[in-house]
Protein backbone atom coordinates (compact mmCIF):
# COMPACT_ATOMS: atom_id res chain seq x y z
CA UNK A 1 0.00 0.00 0.00
CA UNK A 2 1.34 3.44 -0.93
CA UNK A 3 2.29 6.09 1.61
CA UNK A 4 -0.50 8.33 0.31
CA UNK A 5 -3.05 5.54 0.86
CA UNK A 6 -1.83 5.09 4.43
CA UNK A 7 -2.09 8.87 5.05
CA UNK A 8 -5.71 8.82 3.83
CA UNK A 9 -6.59 5.89 6.09
CA UNK A 10 -4.97 7.54 9.13
CA UNK A 11 -6.81 10.81 8.46
CA UNK A 12 -10.21 9.12 8.36
CA UNK A 13 -9.37 7.02 11.40
CA UNK A 14 -8.77 10.27 13.30
CA UNK A 15 -12.11 11.82 12.37
CA UNK A 16 -14.39 10.93 15.32
CA UNK A 17 -16.59 14.01 14.71
CA UNK A 18 -17.12 13.25 11.03
CA UNK A 19 -20.92 13.28 11.10
CA UNK A 20 -21.09 16.63 12.90
CA UNK A 21 -19.13 18.38 10.14
CA UNK A 22 -19.89 16.43 6.95
CA UNK A 23 -22.90 18.48 5.83
CA UNK A 24 -22.26 18.28 2.10
CA UNK A 25 -21.39 14.58 2.34
CA UNK A 26 -24.70 13.83 4.09
CA UNK A 27 -26.72 15.83 1.55
CA UNK A 28 -25.01 14.17 -1.42
CA UNK A 29 -25.51 10.69 0.05
CA UNK A 30 -29.22 11.30 0.62
CA UNK A 31 -29.69 12.57 -2.94
CA UNK A 32 -27.84 9.55 -4.33
CA UNK A 33 -29.98 7.20 -2.23
CA UNK A 34 -33.17 8.77 -3.62
CA UNK A 35 -31.86 8.28 -7.13
CA UNK A 36 -30.96 4.65 -6.47
CA UNK A 37 -34.32 3.94 -4.81
CA UNK A 38 -36.04 4.97 -8.06
CA UNK A 39 -34.23 2.25 -10.04
CA UNK A 40 -35.91 -1.01 -11.04
CA UNK A 41 -33.82 -3.28 -8.81
CA UNK A 42 -34.58 -6.93 -8.05
CA UNK A 43 -36.70 -7.55 -4.96
CA UNK A 44 -33.66 -8.71 -3.00
CA UNK A 45 -30.63 -7.17 -4.75
CA UNK A 46 -27.01 -8.05 -4.12
CA UNK A 47 -25.46 -4.74 -3.10
CA UNK A 48 -21.83 -3.65 -2.86
CA UNK A 49 -20.98 -0.33 -1.24
CA UNK A 50 -17.51 1.17 -1.68
CA UNK A 51 -16.29 3.69 0.91
CA UNK A 52 -19.15 3.44 3.39
CA UNK A 53 -17.66 5.96 5.82
CA UNK A 54 -19.85 6.26 8.88
CA UNK A 55 -22.89 5.06 6.92
CA UNK A 56 -24.61 8.13 5.40
CA UNK A 57 -25.47 6.35 2.13
CA UNK A 58 -26.10 2.96 3.73
CA UNK A 59 -28.62 4.35 6.20
CA UNK A 60 -30.35 6.46 3.54
CA UNK A 61 -30.71 3.45 1.24
CA UNK A 62 -32.07 1.24 4.00
CA UNK A 63 -34.52 3.99 4.97
CA UNK A 64 -35.63 4.03 1.33
CA UNK A 65 -36.33 0.27 1.57
CA UNK A 66 -33.42 -0.81 -0.63
CA UNK A 67 -32.97 -4.21 1.01
CA UNK A 68 -31.17 -7.33 -0.14
CA UNK A 69 -27.78 -8.79 0.68
CA UNK A 70 -25.18 -6.13 1.38
CA UNK A 71 -21.39 -6.10 1.24
CA UNK A 72 -20.40 -2.86 2.96
CA UNK A 73 -16.75 -1.79 2.60
CA UNK A 74 -14.33 1.02 3.36
CA UNK A 75 -10.55 1.29 3.11
CA UNK A 76 -10.38 2.45 6.77
CA UNK A 77 -11.23 -0.34 9.25
CA UNK A 78 -12.27 2.32 11.78
CA UNK A 79 -14.93 3.62 9.38
CA UNK A 80 -16.23 0.09 8.75
CA UNK A 81 -16.67 -0.36 12.49
CA UNK A 82 -18.44 2.99 12.84
CA UNK A 83 -20.81 2.07 10.02
CA UNK A 84 -21.43 -1.33 11.62
CA UNK A 85 -22.10 0.33 14.98
CA UNK A 86 -24.60 2.76 13.46
CA UNK A 87 -26.47 0.06 11.52
CA UNK A 88 -26.12 -2.98 13.70
CA UNK A 89 -25.33 -6.50 12.56
CA UNK A 90 -27.77 -8.53 10.47
CA UNK A 91 -27.44 -11.78 8.48
CA UNK A 92 -27.92 -9.78 5.27
CA UNK A 93 -25.00 -7.41 5.99
CA UNK A 94 -21.35 -8.26 5.51
CA UNK A 95 -18.82 -5.64 6.58
CA UNK A 96 -15.26 -5.64 5.25
CA UNK A 97 -12.21 -3.39 5.12
CA UNK A 98 -11.29 -3.22 1.44
CA UNK A 99 -9.42 -0.91 -0.89
CA UNK A 100 -12.18 -0.01 -3.33
CA UNK A 101 -9.75 0.86 -6.09
CA UNK A 102 -7.52 -2.21 -6.08
CA UNK A 103 -9.33 -4.80 -3.95
CA UNK A 104 -11.73 -7.50 -5.11
CA UNK A 105 -14.95 -8.05 -3.15
CA UNK A 106 -16.47 -11.37 -2.26
CA UNK A 107 -20.06 -12.19 -3.11
CA UNK A 108 -20.43 -10.90 -6.68
CA UNK A 109 -21.88 -10.40 -9.17
CA UNK A 110 -23.88 -7.46 -7.84
CA UNK A 111 -27.18 -5.92 -8.86
CA UNK A 112 -26.11 -2.60 -7.38
CA UNK A 113 -22.68 -1.08 -6.73
CA UNK A 114 -22.77 2.29 -5.04
CA UNK A 115 -20.42 4.81 -3.50
CA UNK A 116 -20.83 8.37 -2.25
CA UNK A 117 -17.86 10.75 -2.29
CA UNK A 118 -15.11 8.17 -1.92
CA UNK A 119 -13.71 7.79 -5.45
CA UNK A 120 -12.01 11.21 -5.39
CA UNK A 121 -9.34 9.56 -3.22
CA UNK A 122 -8.57 6.99 -5.94
CA UNK A 123 -5.51 7.29 -8.15
CA UNK A 124 -7.58 6.63 -11.31
CA UNK A 125 -11.30 6.62 -10.54
CA UNK A 126 -12.53 6.02 -14.12
CA UNK A 127 -10.29 2.94 -14.42
CA UNK A 128 -11.63 1.67 -11.09
CA UNK A 129 -15.20 2.25 -12.24
CA UNK A 130 -14.55 0.28 -15.42
CA UNK A 131 -13.34 -2.58 -13.24
CA UNK A 132 -16.41 -2.32 -10.98
CA UNK A 133 -18.66 -2.55 -14.03
CA UNK A 134 -17.28 -6.04 -14.60
CA UNK A 135 -18.65 -7.02 -11.17
CA UNK A 136 -22.22 -6.16 -12.18
CA UNK A 137 -24.81 -8.84 -12.82
CA UNK A 138 -26.78 -8.57 -16.09
CA UNK A 139 -29.18 -5.65 -15.66
CA UNK A 140 -27.08 -4.28 -12.76
CA UNK A 141 -26.42 -0.65 -11.91
CA UNK A 142 -23.32 1.15 -10.63
CA UNK A 143 -24.03 4.62 -9.25
CA UNK A 144 -21.33 6.72 -7.65
CA UNK A 145 -20.66 10.30 -6.71
CA UNK A 146 -17.20 11.81 -6.66
CA UNK A 147 -15.63 15.28 -6.79
CA UNK A 148 -14.80 17.07 -10.01
CA UNK A 149 -11.94 19.50 -10.75
CA UNK A 150 -14.11 22.52 -9.87
CA UNK A 151 -14.06 21.48 -6.21
CA UNK A 152 -12.38 23.88 -3.78
CA UNK A 153 -11.85 26.38 -6.61
CA UNK A 154 -12.00 29.28 -4.14
CA UNK A 155 -9.18 27.83 -2.02
CA UNK A 156 -7.03 27.23 -5.10
CA UNK A 157 -7.72 30.77 -6.35
CA UNK A 158 -6.58 32.20 -3.01
CA UNK A 159 -3.29 30.32 -3.44
CA UNK A 160 -2.92 31.39 -7.08
CA UNK A 161 -3.39 35.03 -6.11
CA UNK A 162 -0.25 34.66 -3.99
CA UNK A 163 1.65 32.79 -6.70
CA UNK A 164 1.23 29.47 -4.85
CA UNK A 165 -0.32 26.09 -5.60
CA UNK A 166 -2.89 24.58 -3.21
CA UNK A 167 -2.45 21.07 -1.84
CA UNK A 168 -5.97 19.96 -2.80
CA UNK A 169 -6.07 16.58 -4.56
CA UNK A 170 -6.03 16.54 -8.36
CA UNK A 171 -9.63 15.61 -9.13
CA UNK A 172 -10.32 13.63 -12.30
CA UNK A 173 -11.73 15.59 -15.27
CA UNK A 174 -15.41 14.92 -15.96
CA UNK A 175 -14.51 14.01 -19.55
CA UNK A 176 -12.65 10.94 -18.24
CA UNK A 177 -15.91 9.59 -16.80
CA UNK A 178 -17.75 10.39 -20.02
CA UNK A 179 -15.44 7.95 -21.85
CA UNK A 180 -17.03 5.10 -19.84
CA UNK A 181 -20.23 5.63 -21.87
CA UNK A 182 -22.38 6.03 -18.74
CA UNK A 183 -26.16 5.81 -18.73
CA UNK A 184 -26.05 9.22 -17.03
CA UNK A 185 -23.36 11.69 -16.02
CA UNK A 186 -24.35 14.76 -14.02
CA UNK A 187 -22.39 17.60 -12.45
CA UNK A 188 -23.80 19.72 -9.64
CA UNK A 189 -22.22 22.43 -7.49
CA UNK A 190 -22.71 22.46 -3.71
CA UNK A 191 -21.48 25.61 -1.99
CA UNK A 192 -20.56 25.47 1.69
CA UNK A 193 -20.03 28.70 3.62
CA UNK A 194 -17.62 29.02 6.54
CA UNK A 195 -17.07 31.72 9.15
CA UNK A 196 -13.45 32.15 8.05
CA UNK A 197 -10.49 30.26 6.62
CA UNK A 198 -9.62 28.67 9.94
CA UNK A 199 -13.16 27.23 10.20
CA UNK A 200 -12.84 25.79 6.69
CA UNK A 201 -9.53 24.10 7.48
CA UNK A 202 -10.89 22.76 10.78
CA UNK A 203 -13.91 21.27 8.99
CA UNK A 204 -11.68 19.47 6.48
CA UNK A 205 -9.61 17.99 9.31
CA UNK A 206 -12.76 17.01 11.24
CA UNK A 207 -14.04 14.89 8.35
CA UNK A 208 -10.64 13.36 7.61
CA UNK A 209 -10.39 15.14 4.26
CA UNK A 210 -7.29 17.16 4.97
CA UNK A 211 -4.87 14.85 3.18
CA UNK A 212 -3.04 16.94 0.61
CA UNK A 213 -1.70 16.01 -2.79
CA UNK A 214 1.46 13.86 -2.43
CA UNK A 215 3.58 16.51 -4.16
CA UNK A 216 2.43 19.33 -1.87
CA UNK A 217 4.64 20.70 0.87
CA UNK A 218 3.16 22.70 3.78
CA UNK A 219 3.32 26.47 3.33
CA UNK A 220 5.44 28.65 5.62
CA UNK A 221 3.19 30.30 8.24
CA UNK A 222 3.40 33.77 6.68
CA UNK A 223 2.40 32.45 3.23
CA UNK A 224 -0.50 30.49 4.73
CA UNK A 225 -1.75 33.62 6.52
CA UNK A 226 -1.75 35.53 3.22
CA UNK A 227 -3.70 32.73 1.50
CA UNK A 228 -6.21 32.64 4.35
CA UNK A 229 -6.70 36.41 4.10
CA UNK A 230 -7.34 36.10 0.35
CA UNK A 231 -9.84 33.28 0.97
CA UNK A 232 -11.70 35.31 3.60
CA UNK A 233 -11.79 38.36 1.32
CA UNK A 234 -13.63 36.25 -1.26
CA UNK A 235 -16.30 35.20 1.27
CA UNK A 236 -14.92 32.02 2.92
CA UNK A 237 -17.13 29.78 0.76
CA UNK A 238 -16.02 26.60 -1.00
CA UNK A 239 -17.60 24.76 -3.90
CA UNK A 240 -17.91 20.99 -4.01
CA UNK A 241 -18.34 20.01 -7.67
CA UNK A 242 -20.21 16.72 -7.34
CA UNK A 243 -20.06 14.33 -10.28
CA UNK A 244 -22.66 11.55 -10.41
CA UNK A 245 -21.85 8.67 -12.75
CA UNK A 246 -24.34 5.90 -13.55
CA UNK A 247 -23.17 2.77 -15.35
CA UNK A 248 -25.70 0.12 -16.41
CA UNK A 249 -25.02 -3.40 -17.63
CA UNK A 250 -27.45 -4.66 -20.22
CA UNK A 251 -29.28 -7.92 -19.59
mmCIF file of C-alpha atoms in Angstrom:
data_model
loop_
_atom_site.group_PDB
_atom_site.id
_atom_site.type_symbol
_atom_site.label_atom_id
_atom_site.label_comp_id
_atom_site.label_asym_id
_atom_site.label_seq_id
_atom_site.Cartn_x
_atom_site.Cartn_y
_atom_site.Cartn_z
ATOM 1 C CA UNK A 1 0.000 0.000 0.000
ATOM 2 C CA UNK A 2 1.340 3.443 -0.928
ATOM 3 C CA UNK A 3 2.288 6.089 1.614
ATOM 4 C CA UNK A 4 -0.498 8.330 0.308
ATOM 5 C CA UNK A 5 -3.052 5.535 0.862
ATOM 6 C CA UNK A 6 -1.826 5.095 4.430
ATOM 7 C CA UNK A 7 -2.094 8.867 5.054
ATOM 8 C CA UNK A 8 -5.709 8.823 3.831
ATOM 9 C CA UNK A 9 -6.586 5.893 6.091
ATOM 10 C CA UNK A 10 -4.973 7.536 9.127
ATOM 11 C CA UNK A 11 -6.805 10.812 8.461
ATOM 12 C CA UNK A 12 -10.210 9.124 8.363
ATOM 13 C CA UNK A 13 -9.375 7.020 11.404
ATOM 14 C CA UNK A 14 -8.768 10.269 13.303
ATOM 15 C CA UNK A 15 -12.109 11.821 12.369
ATOM 16 C CA UNK A 16 -14.394 10.934 15.321
ATOM 17 C CA UNK A 17 -16.589 14.007 14.713
ATOM 18 C CA UNK A 18 -17.121 13.248 11.027
ATOM 19 C CA UNK A 19 -20.922 13.278 11.101
ATOM 20 C CA UNK A 20 -21.085 16.633 12.900
ATOM 21 C CA UNK A 21 -19.126 18.381 10.144
ATOM 22 C CA UNK A 22 -19.891 16.429 6.947
ATOM 23 C CA UNK A 23 -22.901 18.480 5.831
ATOM 24 C CA UNK A 24 -22.261 18.281 2.100
ATOM 25 C CA UNK A 25 -21.392 14.579 2.337
ATOM 26 C CA UNK A 26 -24.699 13.834 4.095
ATOM 27 C CA UNK A 27 -26.721 15.826 1.555
ATOM 28 C CA UNK A 28 -25.007 14.174 -1.423
ATOM 29 C CA UNK A 29 -25.508 10.690 0.050
ATOM 30 C CA UNK A 30 -29.219 11.297 0.618
ATOM 31 C CA UNK A 31 -29.694 12.571 -2.937
ATOM 32 C CA UNK A 32 -27.840 9.550 -4.333
ATOM 33 C CA UNK A 33 -29.976 7.200 -2.232
ATOM 34 C CA UNK A 34 -33.166 8.768 -3.617
ATOM 35 C CA UNK A 35 -31.856 8.283 -7.128
ATOM 36 C CA UNK A 36 -30.958 4.645 -6.470
ATOM 37 C CA UNK A 37 -34.320 3.940 -4.813
ATOM 38 C CA UNK A 38 -36.035 4.973 -8.056
ATOM 39 C CA UNK A 39 -34.227 2.249 -10.042
ATOM 40 C CA UNK A 40 -35.909 -1.007 -11.040
ATOM 41 C CA UNK A 41 -33.816 -3.276 -8.815
ATOM 42 C CA UNK A 42 -34.582 -6.934 -8.048
ATOM 43 C CA UNK A 43 -36.704 -7.547 -4.957
ATOM 44 C CA UNK A 44 -33.662 -8.705 -2.996
ATOM 45 C CA UNK A 45 -30.635 -7.170 -4.747
ATOM 46 C CA UNK A 46 -27.014 -8.055 -4.117
ATOM 47 C CA UNK A 47 -25.465 -4.737 -3.101
ATOM 48 C CA UNK A 48 -21.826 -3.654 -2.859
ATOM 49 C CA UNK A 49 -20.980 -0.329 -1.244
ATOM 50 C CA UNK A 50 -17.510 1.172 -1.684
ATOM 51 C CA UNK A 51 -16.288 3.689 0.907
ATOM 52 C CA UNK A 52 -19.153 3.441 3.393
ATOM 53 C CA UNK A 53 -17.660 5.964 5.821
ATOM 54 C CA UNK A 54 -19.854 6.260 8.876
ATOM 55 C CA UNK A 55 -22.889 5.060 6.918
ATOM 56 C CA UNK A 56 -24.614 8.130 5.400
ATOM 57 C CA UNK A 57 -25.474 6.350 2.134
ATOM 58 C CA UNK A 58 -26.098 2.957 3.726
ATOM 59 C CA UNK A 59 -28.623 4.352 6.197
ATOM 60 C CA UNK A 60 -30.355 6.461 3.538
ATOM 61 C CA UNK A 61 -30.713 3.448 1.240
ATOM 62 C CA UNK A 62 -32.069 1.236 4.001
ATOM 63 C CA UNK A 63 -34.517 3.993 4.970
ATOM 64 C CA UNK A 64 -35.628 4.029 1.333
ATOM 65 C CA UNK A 65 -36.335 0.269 1.566
ATOM 66 C CA UNK A 66 -33.421 -0.812 -0.631
ATOM 67 C CA UNK A 67 -32.969 -4.206 1.008
ATOM 68 C CA UNK A 68 -31.172 -7.329 -0.141
ATOM 69 C CA UNK A 69 -27.781 -8.788 0.678
ATOM 70 C CA UNK A 70 -25.178 -6.133 1.376
ATOM 71 C CA UNK A 71 -21.395 -6.098 1.241
ATOM 72 C CA UNK A 72 -20.398 -2.855 2.959
ATOM 73 C CA UNK A 73 -16.751 -1.791 2.600
ATOM 74 C CA UNK A 74 -14.333 1.016 3.358
ATOM 75 C CA UNK A 75 -10.555 1.289 3.111
ATOM 76 C CA UNK A 76 -10.385 2.445 6.771
ATOM 77 C CA UNK A 77 -11.230 -0.343 9.253
ATOM 78 C CA UNK A 78 -12.274 2.320 11.781
ATOM 79 C CA UNK A 79 -14.926 3.624 9.375
ATOM 80 C CA UNK A 80 -16.229 0.092 8.755
ATOM 81 C CA UNK A 81 -16.673 -0.362 12.487
ATOM 82 C CA UNK A 82 -18.443 2.990 12.840
ATOM 83 C CA UNK A 83 -20.813 2.069 10.022
ATOM 84 C CA UNK A 84 -21.430 -1.334 11.617
ATOM 85 C CA UNK A 85 -22.102 0.328 14.985
ATOM 86 C CA UNK A 86 -24.600 2.756 13.457
ATOM 87 C CA UNK A 87 -26.473 0.058 11.517
ATOM 88 C CA UNK A 88 -26.123 -2.984 13.698
ATOM 89 C CA UNK A 89 -25.333 -6.504 12.556
ATOM 90 C CA UNK A 90 -27.769 -8.534 10.475
ATOM 91 C CA UNK A 91 -27.443 -11.782 8.484
ATOM 92 C CA UNK A 92 -27.923 -9.782 5.274
ATOM 93 C CA UNK A 93 -25.001 -7.407 5.989
ATOM 94 C CA UNK A 94 -21.354 -8.263 5.507
ATOM 95 C CA UNK A 95 -18.821 -5.639 6.575
ATOM 96 C CA UNK A 96 -15.261 -5.637 5.254
ATOM 97 C CA UNK A 97 -12.209 -3.395 5.124
ATOM 98 C CA UNK A 98 -11.290 -3.216 1.441
ATOM 99 C CA UNK A 99 -9.416 -0.910 -0.895
ATOM 100 C CA UNK A 100 -12.184 -0.007 -3.327
ATOM 101 C CA UNK A 101 -9.745 0.861 -6.091
ATOM 102 C CA UNK A 102 -7.523 -2.214 -6.080
ATOM 103 C CA UNK A 103 -9.329 -4.805 -3.945
ATOM 104 C CA UNK A 104 -11.728 -7.496 -5.113
ATOM 105 C CA UNK A 105 -14.946 -8.047 -3.153
ATOM 106 C CA UNK A 106 -16.473 -11.373 -2.262
ATOM 107 C CA UNK A 107 -20.055 -12.186 -3.106
ATOM 108 C CA UNK A 108 -20.426 -10.898 -6.680
ATOM 109 C CA UNK A 109 -21.880 -10.397 -9.170
ATOM 110 C CA UNK A 110 -23.881 -7.458 -7.843
ATOM 111 C CA UNK A 111 -27.183 -5.915 -8.856
ATOM 112 C CA UNK A 112 -26.106 -2.599 -7.375
ATOM 113 C CA UNK A 113 -22.676 -1.083 -6.732
ATOM 114 C CA UNK A 114 -22.768 2.293 -5.045
ATOM 115 C CA UNK A 115 -20.423 4.811 -3.505
ATOM 116 C CA UNK A 116 -20.826 8.370 -2.254
ATOM 117 C CA UNK A 117 -17.857 10.753 -2.287
ATOM 118 C CA UNK A 118 -15.111 8.167 -1.918
ATOM 119 C CA UNK A 119 -13.707 7.792 -5.449
ATOM 120 C CA UNK A 120 -12.011 11.207 -5.386
ATOM 121 C CA UNK A 121 -9.341 9.561 -3.224
ATOM 122 C CA UNK A 122 -8.574 6.988 -5.942
ATOM 123 C CA UNK A 123 -5.515 7.290 -8.151
ATOM 124 C CA UNK A 124 -7.580 6.626 -11.305
ATOM 125 C CA UNK A 125 -11.304 6.624 -10.541
ATOM 126 C CA UNK A 126 -12.531 6.016 -14.123
ATOM 127 C CA UNK A 127 -10.291 2.935 -14.422
ATOM 128 C CA UNK A 128 -11.626 1.666 -11.088
ATOM 129 C CA UNK A 129 -15.205 2.250 -12.243
ATOM 130 C CA UNK A 130 -14.555 0.280 -15.417
ATOM 131 C CA UNK A 131 -13.344 -2.585 -13.243
ATOM 132 C CA UNK A 132 -16.407 -2.324 -10.982
ATOM 133 C CA UNK A 133 -18.659 -2.546 -14.030
ATOM 134 C CA UNK A 134 -17.277 -6.035 -14.602
ATOM 135 C CA UNK A 135 -18.647 -7.021 -11.167
ATOM 136 C CA UNK A 136 -22.218 -6.156 -12.181
ATOM 137 C CA UNK A 137 -24.812 -8.837 -12.823
ATOM 138 C CA UNK A 138 -26.779 -8.567 -16.088
ATOM 139 C CA UNK A 139 -29.183 -5.650 -15.661
ATOM 140 C CA UNK A 140 -27.075 -4.282 -12.763
ATOM 141 C CA UNK A 141 -26.417 -0.652 -11.911
ATOM 142 C CA UNK A 142 -23.325 1.148 -10.634
ATOM 143 C CA UNK A 143 -24.027 4.623 -9.247
ATOM 144 C CA UNK A 144 -21.325 6.721 -7.649
ATOM 145 C CA UNK A 145 -20.660 10.304 -6.709
ATOM 146 C CA UNK A 146 -17.197 11.815 -6.663
ATOM 147 C CA UNK A 147 -15.632 15.276 -6.793
ATOM 148 C CA UNK A 148 -14.795 17.074 -10.014
ATOM 149 C CA UNK A 149 -11.939 19.503 -10.750
ATOM 150 C CA UNK A 150 -14.109 22.520 -9.874
ATOM 151 C CA UNK A 151 -14.064 21.483 -6.211
ATOM 152 C CA UNK A 152 -12.382 23.882 -3.775
ATOM 153 C CA UNK A 153 -11.847 26.379 -6.615
ATOM 154 C CA UNK A 154 -12.004 29.277 -4.143
ATOM 155 C CA UNK A 155 -9.183 27.834 -2.020
ATOM 156 C CA UNK A 156 -7.025 27.230 -5.100
ATOM 157 C CA UNK A 157 -7.720 30.767 -6.346
ATOM 158 C CA UNK A 158 -6.584 32.197 -3.007
ATOM 159 C CA UNK A 159 -3.292 30.324 -3.443
ATOM 160 C CA UNK A 160 -2.919 31.390 -7.079
ATOM 161 C CA UNK A 161 -3.395 35.033 -6.111
ATOM 162 C CA UNK A 162 -0.248 34.662 -3.990
ATOM 163 C CA UNK A 163 1.652 32.790 -6.698
ATOM 164 C CA UNK A 164 1.233 29.475 -4.850
ATOM 165 C CA UNK A 165 -0.320 26.095 -5.599
ATOM 166 C CA UNK A 166 -2.887 24.583 -3.214
ATOM 167 C CA UNK A 167 -2.452 21.073 -1.845
ATOM 168 C CA UNK A 168 -5.966 19.964 -2.796
ATOM 169 C CA UNK A 169 -6.072 16.582 -4.559
ATOM 170 C CA UNK A 170 -6.034 16.537 -8.361
ATOM 171 C CA UNK A 171 -9.630 15.606 -9.130
ATOM 172 C CA UNK A 172 -10.318 13.632 -12.304
ATOM 173 C CA UNK A 173 -11.725 15.590 -15.274
ATOM 174 C CA UNK A 174 -15.415 14.925 -15.955
ATOM 175 C CA UNK A 175 -14.509 14.007 -19.550
ATOM 176 C CA UNK A 176 -12.645 10.943 -18.237
ATOM 177 C CA UNK A 177 -15.908 9.591 -16.802
ATOM 178 C CA UNK A 178 -17.755 10.385 -20.023
ATOM 179 C CA UNK A 179 -15.440 7.949 -21.845
ATOM 180 C CA UNK A 180 -17.028 5.103 -19.845
ATOM 181 C CA UNK A 181 -20.227 5.628 -21.874
ATOM 182 C CA UNK A 182 -22.378 6.032 -18.740
ATOM 183 C CA UNK A 183 -26.158 5.809 -18.727
ATOM 184 C CA UNK A 184 -26.054 9.217 -17.034
ATOM 185 C CA UNK A 185 -23.360 11.689 -16.016
ATOM 186 C CA UNK A 186 -24.351 14.760 -14.019
ATOM 187 C CA UNK A 187 -22.390 17.604 -12.447
ATOM 188 C CA UNK A 188 -23.797 19.724 -9.642
ATOM 189 C CA UNK A 189 -22.217 22.430 -7.486
ATOM 190 C CA UNK A 190 -22.715 22.459 -3.709
ATOM 191 C CA UNK A 191 -21.476 25.614 -1.989
ATOM 192 C CA UNK A 192 -20.557 25.474 1.693
ATOM 193 C CA UNK A 193 -20.026 28.702 3.622
ATOM 194 C CA UNK A 194 -17.623 29.024 6.544
ATOM 195 C CA UNK A 195 -17.071 31.717 9.146
ATOM 196 C CA UNK A 196 -13.449 32.145 8.052
ATOM 197 C CA UNK A 197 -10.487 30.258 6.616
ATOM 198 C CA UNK A 198 -9.624 28.670 9.939
ATOM 199 C CA UNK A 199 -13.155 27.226 10.200
ATOM 200 C CA UNK A 200 -12.839 25.792 6.686
ATOM 201 C CA UNK A 201 -9.528 24.096 7.482
ATOM 202 C CA UNK A 202 -10.888 22.765 10.778
ATOM 203 C CA UNK A 203 -13.905 21.269 8.995
ATOM 204 C CA UNK A 204 -11.677 19.466 6.485
ATOM 205 C CA UNK A 205 -9.614 17.988 9.308
ATOM 206 C CA UNK A 206 -12.756 17.014 11.241
ATOM 207 C CA UNK A 207 -14.041 14.894 8.347
ATOM 208 C CA UNK A 208 -10.636 13.360 7.613
ATOM 209 C CA UNK A 209 -10.390 15.143 4.259
ATOM 210 C CA UNK A 210 -7.286 17.163 4.967
ATOM 211 C CA UNK A 211 -4.865 14.847 3.177
ATOM 212 C CA UNK A 212 -3.041 16.943 0.610
ATOM 213 C CA UNK A 213 -1.702 16.011 -2.793
ATOM 214 C CA UNK A 214 1.459 13.857 -2.427
ATOM 215 C CA UNK A 215 3.584 16.514 -4.158
ATOM 216 C CA UNK A 216 2.431 19.326 -1.867
ATOM 217 C CA UNK A 217 4.642 20.702 0.871
ATOM 218 C CA UNK A 218 3.164 22.699 3.784
ATOM 219 C CA UNK A 219 3.324 26.466 3.331
ATOM 220 C CA UNK A 220 5.436 28.650 5.617
ATOM 221 C CA UNK A 221 3.193 30.303 8.245
ATOM 222 C CA UNK A 222 3.400 33.775 6.676
ATOM 223 C CA UNK A 223 2.402 32.445 3.232
ATOM 224 C CA UNK A 224 -0.502 30.488 4.728
ATOM 225 C CA UNK A 225 -1.747 33.616 6.517
ATOM 226 C CA UNK A 226 -1.746 35.526 3.221
ATOM 227 C CA UNK A 227 -3.695 32.733 1.498
ATOM 228 C CA UNK A 228 -6.214 32.635 4.348
ATOM 229 C CA UNK A 229 -6.700 36.409 4.098
ATOM 230 C CA UNK A 230 -7.342 36.097 0.346
ATOM 231 C CA UNK A 231 -9.843 33.283 0.974
ATOM 232 C CA UNK A 232 -11.705 35.314 3.599
ATOM 233 C CA UNK A 233 -11.785 38.363 1.325
ATOM 234 C CA UNK A 234 -13.627 36.248 -1.259
ATOM 235 C CA UNK A 235 -16.298 35.204 1.269
ATOM 236 C CA UNK A 236 -14.917 32.016 2.918
ATOM 237 C CA UNK A 237 -17.132 29.781 0.759
ATOM 238 C CA UNK A 238 -16.020 26.602 -0.997
ATOM 239 C CA UNK A 239 -17.596 24.762 -3.896
ATOM 240 C CA UNK A 240 -17.913 20.992 -4.007
ATOM 241 C CA UNK A 241 -18.336 20.010 -7.670
ATOM 242 C CA UNK A 242 -20.205 16.724 -7.340
ATOM 243 C CA UNK A 243 -20.058 14.328 -10.282
ATOM 244 C CA UNK A 244 -22.655 11.550 -10.407
ATOM 245 C CA UNK A 245 -21.852 8.670 -12.752
ATOM 246 C CA UNK A 246 -24.337 5.898 -13.546
ATOM 247 C CA UNK A 247 -23.167 2.770 -15.347
ATOM 248 C CA UNK A 248 -25.696 0.124 -16.407
ATOM 249 C CA UNK A 249 -25.017 -3.395 -17.630
ATOM 250 C CA UNK A 250 -27.455 -4.657 -20.215
ATOM 251 C CA UNK A 251 -29.283 -7.923 -19.593
#
